[in-house]
Amino acid sequence: MRKIVIAGNWKMHKTLDEVTDFLHKISEWEDAFQHKCKIGIFPPSIYITIALQQLQNNNIFVGAQNVHDEDFGAFTGEISPQMLSSVNCKYSIVGHSERRHIFGEKDDFLNKKVRSLLANDQKVVLCIGEKEEQREEGKTEEVLENQLSQDLKKIKDQHMKDVMLAYEPVWAIGTGKTATPNTAQAAHKFVRDWLTDNFTEEIARDTTIMYGGSVKPKNIESLIVEEDIDGALIGGASLNIESFTKVIELAEKKSFK
Ligand code: PGA
């Protein structure tokens, strides 16, 4: 069965002192809270090794927010899948809407990243989602289908166990405008059906599809009860230890009744 995953994407936030303080608090919380879902954080890459060290006795994964597809080379400012493996970091986000729309990353590049990560035994969180105008024009499914088919091109069935998806409508990210549970569920169902059609029924059943976009303690319960929503990728509300752990506790209550 697929796992419920709650992960925090810190984006470009936090100083070293703030990171250390957060990690200390979440590690104490995690010791005390017998959780069943998978919990993760995606700190800025400069803090990945610190987070891995500080959480080594905890059951919380640490991942990179972005990665290049090449193993090494003249790519100033980039980090590689091989580097992540060498520090024992096993997860990476690919295709976050900020990478797509602020930094102009295209689907063929994202596909190369996915393939390179999987070849390096890494786990991938692939983000997909439509912009507001695309939704208004009724193009949501077309956008999702395009992103999925290009970003997961040439991925073999046996590698899909290392791929998680995050449906993140661009208009809901950092805006306070969460998709309604019905809207999110419809998109997740579309994605799961696409997985059935393009991979296998088993892969569709077992692939975690997180929702992202202004997830907070006040809306997680209504989202997580939806059949095809298997967790959350959280930006703003993951920066604060109280709101992040509250989302996890509320999600657990609803999803493991
Ligand atoms: P948000 O960000 O929770 O602040 O909307 C989500 C994301 O970008 O993953």
PDB file of C-alpha atoms and ligand atoms in Angstrom:
ATOM      1  CA  MET A   1       0.000   0.000   0.000  1.00  0.00           C
ATOM      2  CA  ARG A   2       1.100   3.547  -0.622  1.00  0.00           C
ATOM      3  CA  LYS A   3       2.557   5.653   2.143  1.00  0.00           C
ATOM      4  CA  ILE A   4       1.183   8.891   3.546  1.00  0.00           C
ATOM      5  CA  VAL A   5       3.985  11.438   3.285  1.00  0.00           C
ATOM      6  CA  ILE A   6       4.128  14.859   4.917  1.00  0.00           C
ATOM      7  CA  ALA A   7       7.155  16.881   3.891  1.00  0.00           C
ATOM      8  CA  GLY A   8       8.300  20.452   4.421  1.00  0.00           C
ATOM      9  CA  ASN A   9       9.880  22.422   1.599  1.00  0.00           C
ATOM     10  CA  TRP A  10      11.762  25.265   3.284  1.00  0.00           C
ATOM     11  CA  LYS A  11      12.670  26.998   0.021  1.00  0.00           C
ATOM     12  CA  MET A  12      15.225  29.771   0.640  1.00  0.00           C
ATOM     13  CA  HIS A  13      14.518  30.259   4.329  1.00  0.00           C
ATOM     14  CA  LYS A  14      16.317  29.951   7.687  1.00  0.00           C
ATOM     15  CA  THR A  15      19.752  30.761   9.063  1.00  0.00           C
ATOM     16  CA  LEU A  16      21.977  28.086  10.585  1.00  0.00           C
ATOM     17  CA  ASP A  17      20.782  28.912  14.119  1.00  0.00           C
ATOM     18  CA  GLU A  18      17.159  28.651  13.052  1.00  0.00           C
ATOM     19  CA  VAL A  19      17.815  25.339  11.306  1.00  0.00           C
ATOM     20  CA  THR A  20      19.579  23.880  14.353  1.00  0.00           C
ATOM     21  CA  ASP A  21      16.771  25.009  16.622  1.00  0.00           C
ATOM     22  CA  PHE A  22      14.080  23.523  14.343  1.00  0.00           C
ATOM     23  CA  LEU A  23      15.952  20.221  13.990  1.00  0.00           C
ATOM     24  CA  HIS A  24      16.424  19.942  17.734  1.00  0.00           C
ATOM     25  CA  LYS A  25      12.723  20.541  18.346  1.00  0.00           C
ATOM     26  CA  ILE A  26      11.471  18.191  15.641  1.00  0.00           C
ATOM     27  CA  SER A  27      13.789  15.445  16.782  1.00  0.00           C
ATOM     28  CA  GLU A  28      12.407  15.699  20.335  1.00  0.00           C
ATOM     29  CA  TRP A  29       8.857  15.799  19.022  1.00  0.00           C
ATOM     30  CA  GLU A  30       9.470  12.792  16.791  1.00  0.00           C
ATOM     31  CA  ASP A  31      10.860  10.765  19.692  1.00  0.00           C
ATOM     32  CA  ALA A  32       7.640  11.373  21.593  1.00  0.00           C
ATOM     33  CA  PHE A  33       5.116  11.045  18.744  1.00  0.00           C
ATOM     34  CA  GLN A  34       4.611   7.531  17.429  1.00  0.00           C
ATOM     35  CA  HIS A  35       3.802   8.483  13.878  1.00  0.00           C
ATOM     36  CA  LYS A  36       2.851   6.169  11.066  1.00  0.00           C
ATOM     37  CA  CYS A  37       3.276   8.507   8.144  1.00  0.00           C
ATOM     38  CA  LYS A  38       6.555   9.300   6.471  1.00  0.00           C
ATOM     39  CA  ILE A  39       7.935  12.693   7.442  1.00  0.00           C
ATOM     40  CA  GLY A  40      10.547  14.663   5.563  1.00  0.00           C
ATOM     41  CA  ILE A  41      12.170  18.053   5.191  1.00  0.00           C
ATOM     42  CA  PHE A  42      13.781  19.714   2.200  1.00  0.00           C
ATOM     43  CA  PRO A  43      16.140  22.353   3.625  1.00  0.00           C
ATOM     44  CA  PRO A  44      18.323  24.641   1.492  1.00  0.00           C
ATOM     45  CA  SER A  45      21.171  22.435   0.239  1.00  0.00           C
ATOM     46  CA  ILE A  46      23.779  24.118   2.444  1.00  0.00           C
ATOM     47  CA  TYR A  47      22.015  22.569   5.472  1.00  0.00           C
ATOM     48  CA  ILE A  48      21.424  19.040   4.100  1.00  0.00           C
ATOM     49  CA  THR A  49      24.397  17.402   5.814  1.00  0.00           C
ATOM     50  CA  ILE A  50      23.688  19.202   9.083  1.00  0.00           C
ATOM     51  CA  ALA A  51      20.087  18.034   8.976  1.00  0.00           C
ATOM     52  CA  LEU A  52      21.132  14.468   8.155  1.00  0.00           C
ATOM     53  CA  GLN A  53      23.523  14.470  11.121  1.00  0.00           C
ATOM     54  CA  GLN A  54      21.085  16.023  13.553  1.00  0.00           C
ATOM     55  CA  LEU A  55      18.305  13.635  12.531  1.00  0.00           C
ATOM     56  CA  GLN A  56      20.380  10.485  12.242  1.00  0.00           C
ATOM     57  CA  ASN A  57      18.515   8.801  15.087  1.00  0.00           C
ATOM     58  CA  ASN A  58      15.127   9.976  13.902  1.00  0.00           C
ATOM     59  CA  ASN A  59      12.727   8.634  11.377  1.00  0.00           C
ATOM     60  CA  ILE A  60      12.616  11.801   9.270  1.00  0.00           C
ATOM     61  CA  PHE A  61      14.041  11.927   5.777  1.00  0.00           C
ATOM     62  CA  VAL A  62      16.048  14.854   4.436  1.00  0.00           C
ATOM     63  CA  GLY A  63      16.025  15.803   0.764  1.00  0.00           C
ATOM     64  CA  ALA A  64      17.290  18.363  -1.723  1.00  0.00           C
ATOM     65  CA  GLN A  65      14.988  20.992  -3.199  1.00  0.00           C
ATOM     66  CA  ASN A  66      16.678  20.809  -6.574  1.00  0.00           C
ATOM     67  CA  VAL A  67      19.456  18.962  -8.350  1.00  0.00           C
ATOM     68  CA  HIS A  68      21.228  18.926 -11.723  1.00  0.00           C
ATOM     69  CA  ASP A  69      21.105  15.908 -14.020  1.00  0.00           C
ATOM     70  CA  GLU A  70      24.859  15.543 -14.605  1.00  0.00           C
ATOM     71  CA  ASP A  71      27.059  13.759 -12.071  1.00  0.00           C
ATOM     72  CA  PHE A  72      29.801  16.423 -12.195  1.00  0.00           C
ATOM     73  CA  GLY A  73      31.084  19.170 -14.470  1.00  0.00           C
ATOM     74  CA  ALA A  74      31.273  22.879 -15.140  1.00  0.00           C
ATOM     75  CA  PHE A  75      27.821  23.847 -13.839  1.00  0.00           C
ATOM     76  CA  THR A  76      28.486  26.684 -11.413  1.00  0.00           C
ATOM     77  CA  GLY A  77      26.070  26.735  -8.517  1.00  0.00           C
ATOM     78  CA  GLU A  78      24.612  23.290  -9.093  1.00  0.00           C
ATOM     79  CA  ILE A  79      24.690  20.073  -7.078  1.00  0.00           C
ATOM     80  CA  SER A  80      24.503  16.575  -8.530  1.00  0.00           C
ATOM     81  CA  PRO A  81      22.661  13.334  -7.753  1.00  0.00           C
ATOM     82  CA  GLN A  82      26.033  11.723  -7.156  1.00  0.00           C
ATOM     83  CA  MET A  83      26.923  14.376  -4.566  1.00  0.00           C
ATOM     84  CA  LEU A  84      23.624  13.780  -2.792  1.00  0.00           C
ATOM     85  CA  SER A  85      24.331  10.040  -2.707  1.00  0.00           C
ATOM     86  CA  SER A  86      27.822  10.693  -1.357  1.00  0.00           C
ATOM     87  CA  VAL A  87      26.412  12.503   1.697  1.00  0.00           C
ATOM     88  CA  ASN A  88      23.691   9.865   2.083  1.00  0.00           C
ATOM     89  CA  CYS A  89      20.874  12.191   1.035  1.00  0.00           C
ATOM     90  CA  LYS A  90      18.334  10.020  -0.747  1.00  0.00           C
ATOM     91  CA  TYR A  91      15.533  12.356  -1.831  1.00  0.00           C
ATOM     92  CA  SER A  92      15.149  15.238  -4.207  1.00  0.00           C
ATOM     93  CA  ILE A  93      12.339  17.448  -5.434  1.00  0.00           C
ATOM     94  CA  VAL A  94      12.196  17.868  -9.200  1.00  0.00           C
ATOM     95  CA  GLY A  95      10.078  20.356 -11.109  1.00  0.00           C
ATOM     96  CA  HIS A  96       8.836  22.541  -8.293  1.00  0.00           C
ATOM     97  CA  SER A  97       6.757  25.308  -9.846  1.00  0.00           C
ATOM     98  CA  GLU A  98       9.316  27.900  -8.724  1.00  0.00           C
ATOM     99  CA  ARG A  99      12.013  26.014 -10.668  1.00  0.00           C
ATOM    100  CA  ARG A 100       9.709  25.779 -13.668  1.00  0.00           C
ATOM    101  CA  HIS A 101       8.372  29.316 -13.685  1.00  0.00           C
ATOM    102  CA  ILE A 102      11.028  31.495 -12.024  1.00  0.00           C
ATOM    103  CA  PHE A 103      14.110  29.628 -13.252  1.00  0.00           C
ATOM    104  CA  GLY A 104      12.617  28.490 -16.562  1.00  0.00           C
ATOM    105  CA  GLU A 105      13.317  24.766 -16.207  1.00  0.00           C
ATOM    106  CA  LYS A 106      11.737  22.829 -19.055  1.00  0.00           C
ATOM    107  CA  ASP A 107      10.276  19.340 -19.063  1.00  0.00           C
ATOM    108  CA  ASP A 108      13.110  17.716 -21.024  1.00  0.00           C
ATOM    109  CA  PHE A 109      15.601  18.955 -18.403  1.00  0.00           C
ATOM    110  CA  LEU A 110      13.308  17.744 -15.620  1.00  0.00           C
ATOM    111  CA  ASN A 111      13.102  14.332 -17.299  1.00  0.00           C
ATOM    112  CA  LYS A 112      16.899  14.154 -17.382  1.00  0.00           C
ATOM    113  CA  LYS A 113      17.001  14.980 -13.678  1.00  0.00           C
ATOM    114  CA  VAL A 114      14.458  12.270 -12.856  1.00  0.00           C
ATOM    115  CA  ARG A 115      16.380   9.692 -14.864  1.00  0.00           C
ATOM    116  CA  SER A 116      19.702  10.681 -13.370  1.00  0.00           C
ATOM    117  CA  LEU A 117      18.367  10.568  -9.809  1.00  0.00           C
ATOM    118  CA  LEU A 118      16.840   7.127 -10.343  1.00  0.00           C
ATOM    119  CA  ALA A 119      20.079   5.867 -11.896  1.00  0.00           C
ATOM    120  CA  ASN A 120      21.819   7.042  -8.715  1.00  0.00           C
ATOM    121  CA  ASP A 121      19.327   5.161  -6.491  1.00  0.00           C
ATOM    122  CA  GLN A 122      17.723   8.379  -5.346  1.00  0.00           C
ATOM    123  CA  LYS A 123      14.049   8.942  -4.604  1.00  0.00           C
ATOM    124  CA  VAL A 124      12.236  11.637  -6.542  1.00  0.00           C
ATOM    125  CA  VAL A 125       9.370  13.930  -5.601  1.00  0.00           C
ATOM    126  CA  LEU A 126       8.139  15.183  -8.949  1.00  0.00           C
ATOM    127  CA  CYS A 127       5.966  18.300  -8.729  1.00  0.00           C
ATOM    128  CA  ILE A 128       3.329  19.037 -11.325  1.00  0.00           C
ATOM    129  CA  GLY A 129       0.548  21.591 -11.494  1.00  0.00           C
ATOM    130  CA  GLU A 130      -1.261  24.123 -13.605  1.00  0.00           C
ATOM    131  CA  LYS A 131      -1.185  27.917 -13.541  1.00  0.00           C
ATOM    132  CA  GLU A 132      -4.305  29.911 -12.717  1.00  0.00           C
ATOM    133  CA  GLU A 133      -5.002  30.933 -16.319  1.00  0.00           C
ATOM    134  CA  GLN A 134      -4.603  27.333 -17.479  1.00  0.00           C
ATOM    135  CA  ARG A 135      -7.216  26.232 -14.956  1.00  0.00           C
ATOM    136  CA  GLU A 136      -9.546  29.036 -16.018  1.00  0.00           C
ATOM    137  CA  GLU A 137      -9.176  27.952 -19.646  1.00  0.00           C
ATOM    138  CA  GLY A 138     -10.108  24.380 -18.678  1.00  0.00           C
ATOM    139  CA  LYS A 139      -6.615  23.094 -19.462  1.00  0.00           C
ATOM    140  CA  THR A 140      -5.688  21.566 -16.108  1.00  0.00           C
ATOM    141  CA  GLU A 141      -5.750  17.944 -17.283  1.00  0.00           C
ATOM    142  CA  GLU A 142      -3.912  18.777 -20.487  1.00  0.00           C
ATOM    143  CA  VAL A 143      -1.142  20.495 -18.490  1.00  0.00           C
ATOM    144  CA  LEU A 144      -0.850  17.622 -16.023  1.00  0.00           C
ATOM    145  CA  GLU A 145      -0.793  15.066 -18.813  1.00  0.00           C
ATOM    146  CA  ASN A 146       1.931  16.991 -20.672  1.00  0.00           C
ATOM    147  CA  GLN A 147       4.079  17.344 -17.574  1.00  0.00           C
ATOM    148  CA  LEU A 148       3.670  13.695 -16.582  1.00  0.00           C
ATOM    149  CA  SER A 149       4.337  12.281 -20.018  1.00  0.00           C
ATOM    150  CA  GLN A 150       7.420  14.421 -20.591  1.00  0.00           C
ATOM    151  CA  ASP A 151       8.888  14.328 -17.074  1.00  0.00           C
ATOM    152  CA  LEU A 152       8.416  10.563 -16.727  1.00  0.00           C
ATOM    153  CA  LYS A 153       9.431   9.707 -20.286  1.00  0.00           C
ATOM    154  CA  LYS A 154      11.442   6.491 -20.555  1.00  0.00           C
ATOM    155  CA  ILE A 155      11.096   5.725 -16.841  1.00  0.00           C
ATOM    156  CA  LYS A 156      10.858   1.981 -16.391  1.00  0.00           C
ATOM    157  CA  ASP A 157       8.112   0.376 -14.320  1.00  0.00           C
ATOM    158  CA  GLN A 158      10.588  -0.995 -11.801  1.00  0.00           C
ATOM    159  CA  HIS A 159      11.861   2.508 -11.052  1.00  0.00           C
ATOM    160  CA  MET A 160       8.451   3.940 -10.240  1.00  0.00           C
ATOM    161  CA  LYS A 161       8.706   2.649  -6.666  1.00  0.00           C
ATOM    162  CA  ASP A 162      11.217   5.484  -6.165  1.00  0.00           C
ATOM    163  CA  VAL A 163       8.969   8.186  -7.573  1.00  0.00           C
ATOM    164  CA  MET A 164       6.452  10.185  -5.580  1.00  0.00           C
ATOM    165  CA  LEU A 165       4.320  12.881  -7.133  1.00  0.00           C
ATOM    166  CA  ALA A 166       3.134  16.177  -5.724  1.00  0.00           C
ATOM    167  CA  TYR A 167       0.172  17.916  -7.318  1.00  0.00           C
ATOM    168  CA  GLU A 168       0.763  21.588  -6.643  1.00  0.00           C
ATOM    169  CA  PRO A 169      -1.526  23.998  -8.474  1.00  0.00           C
ATOM    170  CA  VAL A 170       0.629  27.071  -9.051  1.00  0.00           C
ATOM    171  CA  TRP A 171      -2.192  29.426  -8.038  1.00  0.00           C
ATOM    172  CA  ALA A 172      -2.344  27.789  -4.604  1.00  0.00           C
ATOM    173  CA  ILE A 173       1.366  27.984  -3.761  1.00  0.00           C
ATOM    174  CA  GLY A 174       2.159  30.601  -1.149  1.00  0.00           C
ATOM    175  CA  THR A 175      -1.093  32.421  -1.884  1.00  0.00           C
ATOM    176  CA  GLY A 176      -3.285  31.177   0.951  1.00  0.00           C
ATOM    177  CA  LYS A 177      -5.718  29.928  -1.758  1.00  0.00           C
ATOM    178  CA  THR A 178      -5.870  26.169  -1.182  1.00  0.00           C
ATOM    179  CA  ALA A 179      -7.601  24.008  -3.756  1.00  0.00           C
ATOM    180  CA  THR A 180     -10.884  22.738  -2.351  1.00  0.00           C
ATOM    181  CA  PRO A 181     -10.771  19.053  -1.396  1.00  0.00           C
ATOM    182  CA  ASN A 182     -12.988  18.272  -4.418  1.00  0.00           C
ATOM    183  CA  THR A 183     -10.776  20.161  -6.853  1.00  0.00           C
ATOM    184  CA  ALA A 184      -7.615  18.572  -5.482  1.00  0.00           C
ATOM    185  CA  GLN A 185      -9.158  15.088  -5.413  1.00  0.00           C
ATOM    186  CA  ALA A 186     -10.248  15.397  -9.069  1.00  0.00           C
ATOM    187  CA  ALA A 187      -6.700  16.295 -10.115  1.00  0.00           C
ATOM    188  CA  HIS A 188      -5.198  13.485  -8.018  1.00  0.00           C
ATOM    189  CA  LYS A 189      -7.636  10.990  -9.506  1.00  0.00           C
ATOM    190  CA  PHE A 190      -6.695  12.163 -12.985  1.00  0.00           C
ATOM    191  CA  VAL A 191      -3.007  11.642 -12.144  1.00  0.00           C
ATOM    192  CA  ARG A 192      -3.650   8.175 -10.720  1.00  0.00           C
ATOM    193  CA  ASP A 193      -5.663   7.170 -13.784  1.00  0.00           C
ATOM    194  CA  TRP A 194      -2.816   8.454 -15.963  1.00  0.00           C
ATOM    195  CA  LEU A 195      -0.433   6.182 -14.031  1.00  0.00           C
ATOM    196  CA  THR A 196      -2.742   3.221 -14.693  1.00  0.00           C
ATOM    197  CA  ASP A 197      -2.864   3.992 -18.404  1.00  0.00           C
ATOM    198  CA  ASN A 198       0.848   4.683 -18.792  1.00  0.00           C
ATOM    199  CA  PHE A 199       2.395   2.293 -16.273  1.00  0.00           C
ATOM    200  CA  THR A 200       0.377  -0.361 -14.462  1.00  0.00           C
ATOM    201  CA  GLU A 201      -2.595  -0.579 -12.122  1.00  0.00           C
ATOM    202  CA  GLU A 202      -0.273  -1.700  -9.367  1.00  0.00           C
ATOM    203  CA  ILE A 203       1.998   1.305  -9.851  1.00  0.00           C
ATOM    204  CA  ALA A 204      -1.016   3.622  -9.846  1.00  0.00           C
ATOM    205  CA  ARG A 205      -2.240   2.055  -6.609  1.00  0.00           C
ATOM    206  CA  ASP A 206       1.143   2.250  -4.877  1.00  0.00           C
ATOM    207  CA  THR A 207       2.385   5.700  -5.949  1.00  0.00           C
ATOM    208  CA  THR A 208       2.128   8.410  -3.304  1.00  0.00           C
ATOM    209  CA  ILE A 209       0.543  11.580  -4.652  1.00  0.00           C
ATOM    210  CA  MET A 210       0.969  14.481  -2.249  1.00  0.00           C
ATOM    211  CA  TYR A 211      -0.967  17.707  -2.453  1.00  0.00           C
ATOM    212  CA  GLY A 212       0.806  21.049  -2.125  1.00  0.00           C
ATOM    213  CA  GLY A 213      -0.376  24.632  -2.040  1.00  0.00           C
ATOM    214  CA  SER A 214      -1.086  26.555   1.158  1.00  0.00           C
ATOM    215  CA  VAL A 215      -1.506  23.436   3.300  1.00  0.00           C
ATOM    216  CA  LYS A 216      -1.989  24.420   6.944  1.00  0.00           C
ATOM    217  CA  PRO A 217      -3.356  22.911  10.151  1.00  0.00           C
ATOM    218  CA  LYS A 218      -6.771  24.370   9.307  1.00  0.00           C
ATOM    219  CA  ASN A 219      -7.154  22.615   5.940  1.00  0.00           C
ATOM    220  CA  ILE A 220      -5.123  19.385   6.142  1.00  0.00           C
ATOM    221  CA  GLU A 221      -7.949  17.298   7.609  1.00  0.00           C
ATOM    222  CA  SER A 222     -10.381  18.026   4.800  1.00  0.00           C
ATOM    223  CA  LEU A 223      -7.728  17.289   2.156  1.00  0.00           C
ATOM    224  CA  ILE A 224      -6.219  14.120   3.585  1.00  0.00           C
ATOM    225  CA  VAL A 225      -9.561  12.294   3.807  1.00  0.00           C
ATOM    226  CA  GLU A 226      -9.831  12.380   0.018  1.00  0.00           C
ATOM    227  CA  GLU A 227      -9.182   8.985  -1.498  1.00  0.00           C
ATOM    228  CA  ASP A 228      -6.304   9.938  -3.781  1.00  0.00           C
ATOM    229  CA  ILE A 229      -4.544  12.498  -1.569  1.00  0.00           C
ATOM    230  CA  ASP A 230      -1.660  10.710   0.119  1.00  0.00           C
ATOM    231  CA  GLY A 231      -0.018  13.502   2.059  1.00  0.00           C
ATOM    232  CA  ALA A 232       1.227  17.031   1.675  1.00  0.00           C
ATOM    233  CA  LEU A 233       4.217  19.015   0.504  1.00  0.00           C
ATOM    234  CA  ILE A 234       4.189  22.096   2.689  1.00  0.00           C
ATOM    235  CA  GLY A 235       5.995  25.372   2.179  1.00  0.00           C
ATOM    236  CA  GLY A 236       5.135  28.259   4.499  1.00  0.00           C
ATOM    237  CA  ALA A 237       3.553  26.192   7.277  1.00  0.00           C
ATOM    238  CA  SER A 238       6.600  23.884   7.456  1.00  0.00           C
ATOM    239  CA  LEU A 239       8.899  26.691   8.591  1.00  0.00           C
ATOM    240  CA  ASN A 240       7.344  26.832  11.996  1.00  0.00           C
ATOM    241  CA  ILE A 241       7.752  23.757  14.192  1.00  0.00           C
ATOM    242  CA  GLU A 242       4.313  24.109  15.794  1.00  0.00           C
ATOM    243  CA  SER A 243       2.371  24.362  12.545  1.00  0.00           C
ATOM    244  CA  PHE A 244       4.402  21.636  10.820  1.00  0.00           C
ATOM    245  CA  THR A 245       3.971  19.106  13.625  1.00  0.00           C
ATOM    246  CA  LYS A 246       0.304  20.075  13.988  1.00  0.00           C
ATOM    247  CA  VAL A 247      -0.311  19.279  10.305  1.00  0.00           C
ATOM    248  CA  ILE A 248       1.343  15.880  10.799  1.00  0.00           C
ATOM    249  CA  GLU A 249      -0.676  15.100  13.920  1.00  0.00           C
ATOM    250  CA  LEU A 250      -3.966  16.099  12.260  1.00  0.00           C
ATOM    251  CA  ALA A 251      -3.160  14.173   9.082  1.00  0.00           C
ATOM    252  CA  GLU A 252      -2.376  11.064  11.107  1.00  0.00           C
ATOM    253  CA  LYS A 253      -5.652  11.193  12.995  1.00  0.00           C
ATOM    254  CA  LYS A 254      -7.632  11.295   9.763  1.00  0.00           C
ATOM    255  CA  SER A 255      -5.622   8.947   7.595  1.00  0.00           C
ATOM    256  CA  PHE A 256      -5.073   6.058  10.027  1.00  0.00           C
ATOM    257  CA  LYS A 257      -8.464   5.845  11.706  1.00  0.00           C
TER     258      LYS A 257
HETATM  259  P1  PGA B   1       3.078  26.685   0.335  1.00  0.00           P
HETATM  260  O1  PGA B   1       4.166  26.033  -0.634  1.00  0.00           O
HETATM  261  O2  PGA B   1       2.659  25.626   1.322  1.00  0.00           O
HETATM  262  O3  PGA B   1       3.776  27.838   0.996  1.00  0.00           O
HETATM  263  O4  PGA B   1       1.937  27.112  -0.525  1.00  0.00           O
HETATM  264  C1  PGA B   1       4.030  24.719  -1.108  1.00  0.00           C
HETATM  265  C2  PGA B   1       5.160  24.351  -2.014  1.00  0.00           C
HETATM  266  O5  PGA B   1       5.651  25.247  -2.717  1.00  0.00           O
HETATM  267  O6  PGA B   1       5.606  23.196  -2.041  1.00  0.00           O
END
